[in-house]
Structures are given as structure tokens and as C-alpha cells.
Coordinates of C-alpha atoms and ligand atoms in Angstrom, one line a residue:
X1 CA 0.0 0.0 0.0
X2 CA 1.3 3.1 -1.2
X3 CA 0.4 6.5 0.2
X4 CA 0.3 9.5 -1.7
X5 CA -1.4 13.2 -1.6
X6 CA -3.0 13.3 -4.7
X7 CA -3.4 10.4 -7.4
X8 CA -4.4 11.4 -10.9
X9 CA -6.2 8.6 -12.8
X10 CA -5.2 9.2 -16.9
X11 CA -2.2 10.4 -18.5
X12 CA -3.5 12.2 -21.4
X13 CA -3.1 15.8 -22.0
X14 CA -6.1 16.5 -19.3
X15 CA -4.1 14.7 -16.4
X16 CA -0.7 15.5 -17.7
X17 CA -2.2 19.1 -17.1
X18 CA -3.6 18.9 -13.7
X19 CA -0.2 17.6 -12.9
X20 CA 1.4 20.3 -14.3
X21 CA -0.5 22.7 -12.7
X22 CA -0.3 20.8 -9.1
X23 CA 3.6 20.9 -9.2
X24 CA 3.2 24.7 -10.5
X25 CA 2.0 25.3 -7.3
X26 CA 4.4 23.5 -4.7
X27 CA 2.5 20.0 -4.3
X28 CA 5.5 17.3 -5.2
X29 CA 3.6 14.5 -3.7
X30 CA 1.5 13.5 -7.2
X31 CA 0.9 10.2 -8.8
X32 CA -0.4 9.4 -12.5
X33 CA -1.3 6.6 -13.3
X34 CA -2.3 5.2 -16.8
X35 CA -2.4 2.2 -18.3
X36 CA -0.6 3.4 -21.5
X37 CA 1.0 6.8 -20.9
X38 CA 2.2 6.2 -24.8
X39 CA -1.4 7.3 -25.8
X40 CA -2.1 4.2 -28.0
X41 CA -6.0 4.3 -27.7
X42 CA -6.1 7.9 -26.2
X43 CA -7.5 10.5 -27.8
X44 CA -5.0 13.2 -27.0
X45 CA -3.0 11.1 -29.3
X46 CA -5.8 10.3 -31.8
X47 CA -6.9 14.3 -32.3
X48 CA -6.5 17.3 -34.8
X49 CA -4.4 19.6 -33.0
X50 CA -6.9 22.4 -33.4
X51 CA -6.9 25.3 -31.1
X52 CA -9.8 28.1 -30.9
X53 CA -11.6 30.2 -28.8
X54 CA -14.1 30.3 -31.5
X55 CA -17.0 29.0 -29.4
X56 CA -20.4 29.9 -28.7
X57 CA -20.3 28.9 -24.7
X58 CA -18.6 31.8 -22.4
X59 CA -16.8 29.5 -20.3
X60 CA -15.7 27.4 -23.7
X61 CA -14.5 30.5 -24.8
X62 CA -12.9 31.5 -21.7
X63 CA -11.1 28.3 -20.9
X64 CA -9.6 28.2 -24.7
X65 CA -8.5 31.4 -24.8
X66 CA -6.5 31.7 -21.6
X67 CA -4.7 28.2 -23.0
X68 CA -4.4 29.4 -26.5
X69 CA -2.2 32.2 -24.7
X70 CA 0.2 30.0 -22.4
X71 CA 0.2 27.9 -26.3
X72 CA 1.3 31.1 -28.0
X73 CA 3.9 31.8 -24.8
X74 CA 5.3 28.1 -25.6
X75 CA 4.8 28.3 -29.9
X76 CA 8.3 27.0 -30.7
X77 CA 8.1 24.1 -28.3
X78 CA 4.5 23.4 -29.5
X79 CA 4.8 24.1 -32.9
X80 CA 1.8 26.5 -32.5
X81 CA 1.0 28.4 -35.6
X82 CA -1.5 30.5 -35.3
X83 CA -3.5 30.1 -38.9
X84 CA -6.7 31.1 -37.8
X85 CA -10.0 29.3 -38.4
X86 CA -12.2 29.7 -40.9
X87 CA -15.9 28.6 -40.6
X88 CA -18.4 28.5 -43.9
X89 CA -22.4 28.5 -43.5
X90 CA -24.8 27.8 -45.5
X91 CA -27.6 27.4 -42.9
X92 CA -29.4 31.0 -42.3
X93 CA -30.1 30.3 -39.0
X94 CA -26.7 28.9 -38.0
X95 CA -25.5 32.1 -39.8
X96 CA -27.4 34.3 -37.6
X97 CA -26.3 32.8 -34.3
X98 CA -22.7 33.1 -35.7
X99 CA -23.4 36.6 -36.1
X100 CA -25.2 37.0 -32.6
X101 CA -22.5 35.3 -31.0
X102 CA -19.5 37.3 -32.3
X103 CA -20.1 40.3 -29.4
X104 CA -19.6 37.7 -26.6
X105 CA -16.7 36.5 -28.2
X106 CA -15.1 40.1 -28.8
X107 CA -16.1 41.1 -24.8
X108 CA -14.0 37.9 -24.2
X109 CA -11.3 38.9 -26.1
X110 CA -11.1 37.0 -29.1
X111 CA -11.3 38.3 -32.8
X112 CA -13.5 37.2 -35.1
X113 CA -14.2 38.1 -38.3
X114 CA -17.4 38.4 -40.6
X115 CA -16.9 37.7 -44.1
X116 CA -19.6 37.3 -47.3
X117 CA -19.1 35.1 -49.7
X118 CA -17.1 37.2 -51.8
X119 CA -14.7 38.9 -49.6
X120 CA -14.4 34.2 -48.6
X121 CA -13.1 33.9 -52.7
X122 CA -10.7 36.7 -52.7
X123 CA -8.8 35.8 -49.3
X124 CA -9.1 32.3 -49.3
X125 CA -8.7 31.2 -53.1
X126 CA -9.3 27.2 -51.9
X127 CA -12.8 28.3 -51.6
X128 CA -14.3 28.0 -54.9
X129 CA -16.4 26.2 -55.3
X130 CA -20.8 26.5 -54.6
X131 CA -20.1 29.6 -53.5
X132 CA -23.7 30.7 -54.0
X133 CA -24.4 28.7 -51.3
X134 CA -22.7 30.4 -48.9
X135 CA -24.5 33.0 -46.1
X136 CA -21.1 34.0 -44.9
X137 CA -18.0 32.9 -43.0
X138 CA -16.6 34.0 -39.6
X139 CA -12.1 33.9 -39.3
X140 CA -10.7 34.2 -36.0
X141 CA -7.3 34.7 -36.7
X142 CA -6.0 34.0 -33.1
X143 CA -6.9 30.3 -33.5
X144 CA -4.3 28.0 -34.8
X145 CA -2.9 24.3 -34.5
X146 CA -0.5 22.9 -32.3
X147 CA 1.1 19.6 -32.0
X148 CA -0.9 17.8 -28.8
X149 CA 1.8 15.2 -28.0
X150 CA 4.2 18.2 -27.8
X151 CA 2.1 19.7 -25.6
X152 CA 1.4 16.7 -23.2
X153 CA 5.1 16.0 -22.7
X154 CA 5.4 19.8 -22.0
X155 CA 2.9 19.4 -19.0
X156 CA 4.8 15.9 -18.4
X157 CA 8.3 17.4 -17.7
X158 CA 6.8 20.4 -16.2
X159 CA 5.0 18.1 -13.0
X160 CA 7.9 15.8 -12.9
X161 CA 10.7 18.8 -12.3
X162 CA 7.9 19.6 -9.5
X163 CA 8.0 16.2 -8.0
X164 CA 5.5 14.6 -10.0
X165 CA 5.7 10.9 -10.7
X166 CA 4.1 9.4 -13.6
X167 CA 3.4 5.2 -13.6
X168 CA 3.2 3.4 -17.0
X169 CA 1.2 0.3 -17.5
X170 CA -0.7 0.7 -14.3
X171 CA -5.0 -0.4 -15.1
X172 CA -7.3 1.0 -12.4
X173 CA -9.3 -2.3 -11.7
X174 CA -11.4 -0.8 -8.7
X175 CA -11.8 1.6 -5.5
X176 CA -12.5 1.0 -1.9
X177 CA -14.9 4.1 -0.1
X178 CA -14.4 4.5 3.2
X179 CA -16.6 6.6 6.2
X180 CA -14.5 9.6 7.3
X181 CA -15.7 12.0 9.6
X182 CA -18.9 11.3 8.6
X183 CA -18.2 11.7 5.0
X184 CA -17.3 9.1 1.8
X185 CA -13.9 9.2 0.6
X186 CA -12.3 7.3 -1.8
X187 CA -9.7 5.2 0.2
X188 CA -7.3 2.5 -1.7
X189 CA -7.5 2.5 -5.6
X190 CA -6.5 -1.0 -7.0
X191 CA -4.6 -1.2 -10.1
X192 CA -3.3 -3.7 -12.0
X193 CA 0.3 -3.2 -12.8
X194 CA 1.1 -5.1 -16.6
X195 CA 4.3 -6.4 -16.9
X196 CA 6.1 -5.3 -20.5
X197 CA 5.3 -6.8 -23.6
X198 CA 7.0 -6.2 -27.1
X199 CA 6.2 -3.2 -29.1
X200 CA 3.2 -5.1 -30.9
X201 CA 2.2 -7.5 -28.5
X202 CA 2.0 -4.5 -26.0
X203 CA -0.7 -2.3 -28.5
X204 CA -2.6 -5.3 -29.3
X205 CA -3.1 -5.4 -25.4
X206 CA -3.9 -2.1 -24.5
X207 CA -6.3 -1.8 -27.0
X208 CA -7.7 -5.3 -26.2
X209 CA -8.1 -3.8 -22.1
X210 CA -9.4 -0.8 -23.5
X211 CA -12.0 -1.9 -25.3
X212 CA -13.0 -4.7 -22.9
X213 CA -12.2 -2.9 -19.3
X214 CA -10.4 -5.9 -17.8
X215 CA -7.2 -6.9 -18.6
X216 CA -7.3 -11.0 -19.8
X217 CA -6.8 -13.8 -17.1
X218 CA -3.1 -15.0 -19.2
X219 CA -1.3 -11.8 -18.7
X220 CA 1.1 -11.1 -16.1
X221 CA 0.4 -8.7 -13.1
X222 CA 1.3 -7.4 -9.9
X223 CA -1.8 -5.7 -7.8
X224 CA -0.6 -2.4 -6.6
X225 CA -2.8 -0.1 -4.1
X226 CA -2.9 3.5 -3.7
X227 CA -4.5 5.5 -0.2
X228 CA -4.4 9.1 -1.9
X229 CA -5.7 12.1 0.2
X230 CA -7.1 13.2 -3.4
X231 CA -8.4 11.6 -6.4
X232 CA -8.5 12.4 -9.6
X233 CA -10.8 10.9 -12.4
X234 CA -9.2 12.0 -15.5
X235 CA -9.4 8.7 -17.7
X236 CA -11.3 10.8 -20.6
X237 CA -13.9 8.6 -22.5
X238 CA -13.4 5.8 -20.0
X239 CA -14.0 8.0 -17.0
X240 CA -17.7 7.4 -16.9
X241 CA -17.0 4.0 -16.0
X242 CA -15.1 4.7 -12.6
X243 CA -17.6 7.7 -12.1
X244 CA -20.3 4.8 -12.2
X245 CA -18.0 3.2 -9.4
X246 CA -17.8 6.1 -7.1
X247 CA -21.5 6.1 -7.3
X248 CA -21.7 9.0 -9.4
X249 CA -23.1 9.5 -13.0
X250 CA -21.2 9.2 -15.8
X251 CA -22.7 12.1 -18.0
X252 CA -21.0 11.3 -20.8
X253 CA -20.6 8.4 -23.7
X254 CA -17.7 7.6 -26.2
X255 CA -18.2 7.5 -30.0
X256 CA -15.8 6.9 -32.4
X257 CA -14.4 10.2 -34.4
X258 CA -12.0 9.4 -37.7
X259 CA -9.5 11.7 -39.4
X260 CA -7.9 10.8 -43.2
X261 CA -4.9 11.9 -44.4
X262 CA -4.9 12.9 -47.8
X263 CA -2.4 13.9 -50.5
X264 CA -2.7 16.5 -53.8
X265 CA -0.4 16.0 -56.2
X266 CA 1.3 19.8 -56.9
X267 CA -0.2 20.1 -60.4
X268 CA -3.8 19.0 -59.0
X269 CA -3.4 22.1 -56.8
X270 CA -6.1 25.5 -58.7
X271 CA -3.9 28.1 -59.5
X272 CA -3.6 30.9 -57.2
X273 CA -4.1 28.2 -53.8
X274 CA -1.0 27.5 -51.5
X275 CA -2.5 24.3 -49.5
X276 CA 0.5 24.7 -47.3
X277 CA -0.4 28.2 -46.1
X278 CA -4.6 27.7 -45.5
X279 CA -6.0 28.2 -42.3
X280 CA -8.3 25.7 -40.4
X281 CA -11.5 25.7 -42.5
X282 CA -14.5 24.1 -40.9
X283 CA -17.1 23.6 -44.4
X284 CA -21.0 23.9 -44.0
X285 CA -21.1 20.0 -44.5
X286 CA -19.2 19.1 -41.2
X287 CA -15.8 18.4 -43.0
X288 CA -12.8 20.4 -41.5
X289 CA -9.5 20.5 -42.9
X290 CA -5.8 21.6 -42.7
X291 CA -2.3 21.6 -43.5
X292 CA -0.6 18.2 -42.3
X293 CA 3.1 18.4 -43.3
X294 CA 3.2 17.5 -46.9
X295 CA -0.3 16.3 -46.7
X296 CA -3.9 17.9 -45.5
X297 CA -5.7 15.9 -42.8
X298 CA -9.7 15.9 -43.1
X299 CA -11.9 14.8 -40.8
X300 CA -16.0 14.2 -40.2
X301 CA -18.0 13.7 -37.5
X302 CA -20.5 11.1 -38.7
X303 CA -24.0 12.1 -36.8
X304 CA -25.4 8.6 -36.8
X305 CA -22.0 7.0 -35.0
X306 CA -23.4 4.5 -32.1
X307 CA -21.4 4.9 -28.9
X308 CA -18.8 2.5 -27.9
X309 CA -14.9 1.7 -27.1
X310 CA -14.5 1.3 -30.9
X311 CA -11.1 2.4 -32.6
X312 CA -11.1 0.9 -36.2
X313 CA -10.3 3.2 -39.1
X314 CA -13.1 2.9 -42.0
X315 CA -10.5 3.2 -44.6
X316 CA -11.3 4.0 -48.3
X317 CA -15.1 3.2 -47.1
X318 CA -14.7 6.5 -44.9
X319 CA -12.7 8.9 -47.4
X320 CA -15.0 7.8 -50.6
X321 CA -18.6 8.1 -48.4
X322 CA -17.7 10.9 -46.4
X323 CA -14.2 12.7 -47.5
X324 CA -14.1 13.1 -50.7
X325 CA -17.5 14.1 -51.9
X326 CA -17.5 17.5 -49.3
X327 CA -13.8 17.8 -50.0
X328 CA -14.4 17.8 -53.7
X329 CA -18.0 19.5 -53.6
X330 CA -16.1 23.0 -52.0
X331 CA -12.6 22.7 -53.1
X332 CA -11.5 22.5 -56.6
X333 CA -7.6 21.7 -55.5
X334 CA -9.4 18.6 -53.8
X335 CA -11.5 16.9 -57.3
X336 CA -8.2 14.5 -57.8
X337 CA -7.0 14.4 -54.3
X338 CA -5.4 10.6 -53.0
X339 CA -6.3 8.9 -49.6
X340 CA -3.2 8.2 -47.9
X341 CA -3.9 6.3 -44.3
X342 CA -6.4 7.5 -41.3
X343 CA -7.2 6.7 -37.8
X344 CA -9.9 6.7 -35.1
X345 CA -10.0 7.8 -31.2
X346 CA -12.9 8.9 -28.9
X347 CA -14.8 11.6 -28.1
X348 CA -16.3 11.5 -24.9
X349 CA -19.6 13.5 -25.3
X350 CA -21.7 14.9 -22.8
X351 CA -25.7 15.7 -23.4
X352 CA -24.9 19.4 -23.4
X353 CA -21.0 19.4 -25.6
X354 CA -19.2 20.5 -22.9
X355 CA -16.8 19.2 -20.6
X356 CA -16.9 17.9 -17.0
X357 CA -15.1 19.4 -14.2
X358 CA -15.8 19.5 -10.6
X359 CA -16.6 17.1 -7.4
X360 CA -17.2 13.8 -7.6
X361 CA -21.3 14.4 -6.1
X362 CA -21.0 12.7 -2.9
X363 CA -17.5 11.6 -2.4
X364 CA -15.5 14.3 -0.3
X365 CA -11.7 13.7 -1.9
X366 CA -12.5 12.7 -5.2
X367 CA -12.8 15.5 -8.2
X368 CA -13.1 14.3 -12.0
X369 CA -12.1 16.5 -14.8
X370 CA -13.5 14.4 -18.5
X371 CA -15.3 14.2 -21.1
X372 CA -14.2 17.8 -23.4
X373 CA -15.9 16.2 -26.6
X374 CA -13.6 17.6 -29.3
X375 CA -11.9 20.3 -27.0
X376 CA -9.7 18.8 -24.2
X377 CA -6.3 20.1 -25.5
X378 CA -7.2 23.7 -26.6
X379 CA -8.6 23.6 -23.0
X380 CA -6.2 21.5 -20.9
X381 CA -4.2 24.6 -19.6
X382 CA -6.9 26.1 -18.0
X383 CA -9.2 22.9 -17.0
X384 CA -5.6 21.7 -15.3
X385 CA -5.0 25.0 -13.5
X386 CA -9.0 24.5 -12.1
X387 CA -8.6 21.6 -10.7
X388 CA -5.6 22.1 -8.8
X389 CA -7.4 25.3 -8.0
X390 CA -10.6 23.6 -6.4
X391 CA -8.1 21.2 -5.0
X392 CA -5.4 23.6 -2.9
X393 CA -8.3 26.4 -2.3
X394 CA -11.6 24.5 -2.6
X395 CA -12.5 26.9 -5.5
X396 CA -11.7 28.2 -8.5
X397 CA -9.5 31.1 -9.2
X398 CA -9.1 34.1 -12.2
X399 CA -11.3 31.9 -14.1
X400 CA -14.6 30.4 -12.7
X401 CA -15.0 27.2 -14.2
X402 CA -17.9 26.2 -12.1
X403 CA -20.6 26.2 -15.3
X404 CA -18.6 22.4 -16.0
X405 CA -19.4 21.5 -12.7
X406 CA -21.6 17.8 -13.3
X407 CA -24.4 19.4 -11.0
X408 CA -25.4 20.9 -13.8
X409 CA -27.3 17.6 -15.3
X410 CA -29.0 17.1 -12.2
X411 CA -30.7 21.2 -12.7
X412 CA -33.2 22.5 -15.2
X413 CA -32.1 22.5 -18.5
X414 CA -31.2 26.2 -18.7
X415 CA -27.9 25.0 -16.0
X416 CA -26.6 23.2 -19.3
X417 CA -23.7 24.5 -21.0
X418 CA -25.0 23.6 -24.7
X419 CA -22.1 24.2 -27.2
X420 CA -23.6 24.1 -30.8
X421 CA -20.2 25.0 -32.4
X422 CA -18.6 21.6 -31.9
X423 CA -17.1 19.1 -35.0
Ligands
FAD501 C1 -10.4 12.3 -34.0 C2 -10.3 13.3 -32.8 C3 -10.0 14.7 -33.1 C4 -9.9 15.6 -32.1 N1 -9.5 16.9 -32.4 C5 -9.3 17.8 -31.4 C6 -8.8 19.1 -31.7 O1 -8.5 19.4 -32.8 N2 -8.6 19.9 -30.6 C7 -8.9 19.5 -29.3 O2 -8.7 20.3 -28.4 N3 -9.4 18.3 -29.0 C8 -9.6 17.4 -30.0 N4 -10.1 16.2 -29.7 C9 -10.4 15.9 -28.4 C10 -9.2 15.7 -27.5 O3 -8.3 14.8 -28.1 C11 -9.7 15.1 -26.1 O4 -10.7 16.0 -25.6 C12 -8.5 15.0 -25.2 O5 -7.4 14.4 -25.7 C13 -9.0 14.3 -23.9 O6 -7.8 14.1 -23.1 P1 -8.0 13.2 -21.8 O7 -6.7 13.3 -21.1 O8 -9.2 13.6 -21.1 O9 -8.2 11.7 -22.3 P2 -7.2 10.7 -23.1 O10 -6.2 11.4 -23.9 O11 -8.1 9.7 -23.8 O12 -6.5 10.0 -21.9 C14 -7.2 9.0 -21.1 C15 -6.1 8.0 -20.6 O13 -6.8 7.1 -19.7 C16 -6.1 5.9 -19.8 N5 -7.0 4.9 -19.2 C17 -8.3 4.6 -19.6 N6 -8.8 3.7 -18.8 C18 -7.9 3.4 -17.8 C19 -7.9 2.6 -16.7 N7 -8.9 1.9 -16.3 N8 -6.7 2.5 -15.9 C20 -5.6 3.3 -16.3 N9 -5.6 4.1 -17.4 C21 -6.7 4.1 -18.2 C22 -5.8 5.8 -21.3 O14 -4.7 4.9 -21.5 C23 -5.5 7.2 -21.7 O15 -4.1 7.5 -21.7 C24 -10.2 15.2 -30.8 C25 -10.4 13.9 -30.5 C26 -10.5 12.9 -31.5 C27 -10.8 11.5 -31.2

């Protein structure tokens, strides 16, 4: 049995965060464990790398912007290239709550553009195709892309210069609540320490334990307990399942996002384009795309994807059905583009599209901090700087994240934090 002040459940960029953030302010004595702190079925491996403040939720916007400007502090180590995003419509009434929206976001301190259709063609040439369709476009040039696994490892070396420890290959197989001082605490954590495997053998095992929540009766193990003063639930899409646990709700469910990678030979490219130099576009369709290195990744959100630990890659199927046409539909450059390869990894999605972030509802030491749909890196640096707020002052700080808080589902609907701009 192993004592420590605070245990963090999840190594992804969301725990690597809190972490950080602990050790930023004096507390050496942290844990993480994961089960595969190399990411293989997590999605701060598996994501985009976008980064806006672009949103249409006040604390959305809040929590982005105030990480976009530690990302912009750190560019060079993040690779943080502030491109902008650019957003079509073609929906009136999506157009009109663009439009409506843009004063919160200026009071909050992020620029956003309007654009019609033809001011769209003459400073973003990719654009040109169905034009007509278009209402307008909003650009926010403060938004960008960064490289996420850069970013994690950032948070990572920041907590362990502070004392922070982080353990690989450790599965949380259950908790033990205990009565103190008249209160439930969470008070041994069990986990289930995998011995090493090679390279291959070791993904086909994560991603079997992933996907089936135990891990098989033929591997190897040592049990390992923790007694933490605090816990941390920060396993992303898989948190719901220890929330259920602790007695709490889950709130959220995982479904299955893919990204392509895709490839346009230089004399495909319409004259007057420079691929290379186009900001994040997000079409009316649901497609978004960017610049990838030598290649442009692409990515839809299919609305009829049933939930579940799924992490297979669609392949051709996906970039024929769903790539190409919207690709090829807005983007002459794009009529004789080439799939190259693709993945999949979760998003953990809440009824509302917003994150969780507070107490675990009746369990004094325990705080979770999940679920950020298609948002937990351009908000990690100020969801990790909330917790260890709530957790060294019992509340938040410069920025009040308390509209996460997972009391929210248990209020009237208007308590929701419903965030329509989400991919
Ligand atoms: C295709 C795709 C594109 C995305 N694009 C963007 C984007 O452009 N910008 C953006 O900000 N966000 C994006 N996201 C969302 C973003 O990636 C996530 O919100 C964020 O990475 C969540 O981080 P996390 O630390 O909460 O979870 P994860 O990174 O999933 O980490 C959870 C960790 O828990 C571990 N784990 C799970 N169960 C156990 C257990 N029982 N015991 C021990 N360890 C366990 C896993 O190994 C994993 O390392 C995207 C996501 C996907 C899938």
C-alpha cells in the first residue's frame, strides 16, 4: 500500500495538465497513473491539433482562450502556428447565431471576423467552389494548430521537475470508499500493474483492455494499491465507467471520431491556392480541414456514430462516403485528391457538448475532470490550472469554471452549458 497526496487517474493531456498545474504550485507529492501513458488508444493522441476560442459557450471560450495564450507563450516548443479558423455556413439560421455570438466573443477577447461570400473567394482562393451557397463565413485569426503530443510532454516534464511521478502500465481495476468524519472518501485505488510486452504484442493489449475494461486472465500482473488524500478521475472517455464506481453519473458516452490523411499531387493544386499556407477551415457540411506536413488531414463527424470503445479506421469506405465528396463539392484543389492512411480515437460526449469538471457528487476527496468532446487540448491549460485550484483552495481562481461542474445535469435545462459550435 502506497500513500500519496494526490493520485491522478489518466495520463493524457487532461491529467498531464492537472499535474502540471499541481507541481506549479508546490504539491510534489503527485501520482499518475495510466495504463498506456504512450497514448495508443487515447484521444490526446488520436486528435487534430486544433486550437480556438471560437465557441459559442462563455466559459468554452474562456477556458480556450486563456490556454491558446500559455500555447502562443510556448509556440516553438508546441509548434503553435496561429493560422486562424475559418468557418463557412450555408444554414441561415446557423449564420445568424454566428453573427449574434460574435459580441460575446469580442467582450471575451477573441477576434472574429465576418466575411460574405465574396470577400471568402478573394482571401481564401481554396474556396471555390458553390459559393452561392454560402451566407457568410466567420475567421478568428488568433486560433491556430498545435502539435498535442508536444504539448502533453510539456505538462509531463513540467510536473515531474515539480516532484511529480508518472506510472506506466498501471490499469485502475477498482476503488474502496471509506466513512470519514462522517463523509465518503475514496480510500485504496487497486490497479493492475502489466508487466512489458514487445512493441506489438503491448498495443494489441492495451487496445484489447481498453475496449473490454479488464485486462485477460493470461497476462502477467502485480496488484498495486494506492491510499491518496485526493483523487483524480481524469481517464477521458473511460471516466464514466469509474464515475459509475464512485456512485456518481457518468454524463457522458464515447463514440468513435475518424480523421484521413490525404495527399494533392502539386499540379492537381487550382492556380492561385497555397495548400501549405490555409488556415483551419470548418465547411458547412461538417468536413474540416488543414495543412498536415506534406499532406492535408480531413476529418468528419459522422452524426449517426453509435457509442462505444471502438477504434477501427473505416478506410477507403470512410474517405469515398464521407471525405471526398465534401472535399471535392467546396474545393476545386481537392477533385483528384489521394487517400493516404487514417485513424480513429474517442470523443467522450456529454448531453450538453461540454466538458466535465468539478466534485465527484458525494465523495469528499474525489474531483473528475473528462469528457471535453472535441476540445480537451485547446482547454487543458486552464481545465488543469481549475482543478488544482478547487483542490489547494476548494475553488476556483481568475477563471470560474464552475458552469462544468456535473451538477449541472442534475438542474433545469437552462444549468446546461449547450455548445452548438462543436465538429
Ligand atoms: C479524432 C479526434 C479529433 C480531435 N480533435 C481535437 C482538436 O482538434 N482539438 C482539441 O482540443 N481536441 C480534439 N479532440 C479531443 C481531445 O483529443 C480530447 O478531448 C482530449 O485528448 C482528452 O484528453 P484526456 O486526457 O481527457 O483523455 P485521453 O487522452 O483519452 O486519456 C485518457 C487516458 O486514460 C487511460 N485509461 C483509460 N482507462 C484506464 C484505466 N482503467 N486505468 C488506467 N488508465 C486508463 C488511457 O490509456 C489514456 O491514456 C479530438 C479527439 C479525437 C478523437
Amino acid at each position: 500500500m502506497e500513500r500519496t497526496r494526490v493520485l491522478i487517474a489518466g495520463g493524457g493531456v487532461i491529467g498531464s495538465a492537472i499535474a502540471c498545474a499541481m507541481a506549479e504550485r508546490g504539491v510534489r507529492d503527485v501520482c499518475v497513473a495510466d495504463l498506456d501513458l504512450a497514448g495508443r488508444c487515447a484521444s490526446s493522441e488520436l486528435n487534430a491539433g486544433g486550437a480556438r476560442a471560437t465557441w459559442w459557450q462563455e466559459v468554452n471560450i474562456a477556458a480556450c482562450r486563456d490556454s491558446l495564450a500559455f500555447f502562443r507563450d510556448h509556440a516553438a516548443e508546441l509548434s503553435f502556428r496561429p493560422c486562424g479558423y475559418l468557418w463557412l455556413y450555408t444554414d441561415r439560421e446557423l449564420w445568424a447565431r454566428a453573427r449574434a455570438r460574435r459580441a460575446l466573443q469580442e467582450r471575451l477577447g477573441v477576434r472574429v471576423e465576418l466575411l460574405g461570400p465574396a470577400e471568402v473567394a478573394r482571401r481564401f482562393p481554396l474556396v471555390d467552389r458553390n459559393l452561392d451557397e454560402l451566407c457568410g463565413a466567420t475567421f478568428s485569426p488568433g486560433d491556430g494548430l498545435l502539435n498535442p503530443n508536444a504539448l502533453r510532454k510539456l505538462y509531463q516534464e513540467r510536473a515531474i521537475a515539480g516532484g511529480a511521478r508518472f506510472l506506466n502500465r498501471h490499469h485502475l481495476e477498482s476503488l474502496e470508499l471509506a466513512e470519514r468524519g462522517g463523509r465518503r472518501v475514496v480510500e485504496r485505488v487497486h490497479f493492475a500493474e502489466v508487466a512489458k510486452h514487445d512493441a506489438d504484442d503491448e498495443a494489441r493489449l492495451v487496445e484489447q483492455i481498453l475496449t473490454t475494461h479488464r485486462v485477460p486472465a493470461d497476462a502477467t500482473v502485480d496488484h498495486v494499491a494506492f491510499q491518496p488524500d485526493v483523487f483524480v478521475l481524469a481517464l477521458g472517455a473511460w471516466s464514466p465507467l469509474v464515475a459509475a464506481r464512485l456512485g456518481a453519473q457518468g454524463h457522458a458516452q464515447p463514440v468513435r471520431r475518424q480523421l484521413a490523411i490525404v495527399d494533392v499531387r502539386a499540379k492537381d493544386v487550382a492556380p492561385g491556392v497555397d495548400l501549405r499556407a490555409a488556415p483551419m477551415t470548418v465547411d458547412a457540411s461538417g468536413l474540416y480541414l488543414h495543412p498536415e506536413g506534406p499532406y492535408t488531414l480531413a476529418g468528419y463527424s459522422n452524426p449517426d456514430e453509435l457509442a462505444g470503445y471502438a477504434f477501427g479506421y473505416d478506410g477507403d469506405a470512410f474517405f469515398e462516403r464521407e471525405i471526398w465528396p465534401r472535399l471535392a463539392h467546396r474545393f476545386a484543389s481537392f477533385e483528384r485528391c489521394h487517400h493516404v492512411r487514417g485513424w480513429a480515437g474517442l470523443y467522450s460526449v456529454t448531453p450538453d457538448c461540454s466538458g466535465v469538471l468539478g466534485p465527484v457528487e458525494g465523495v469528499a476527496n474525489a474531483f473528475q475532470a473528462h469528457s471535453f468532446t472535441g476540445r480537451g487540448v485547446m482547454q487543458s491549460r486552464a481545465i488543469g490550472r481549475g482543478v488544482a485550484e478547487l483542490i489547494c483552495d476548494g475553488h476556483f481562481g481568475a477563471l470560474d469554471l464552475s458552469a462544468l461542474s456535473p451538477a449541472r445535469f442534475a438542474g433545469p435545462r437552462e444549468r446546461w452549458v449547450e455548445e452548438d459550435l462543436h465538429i
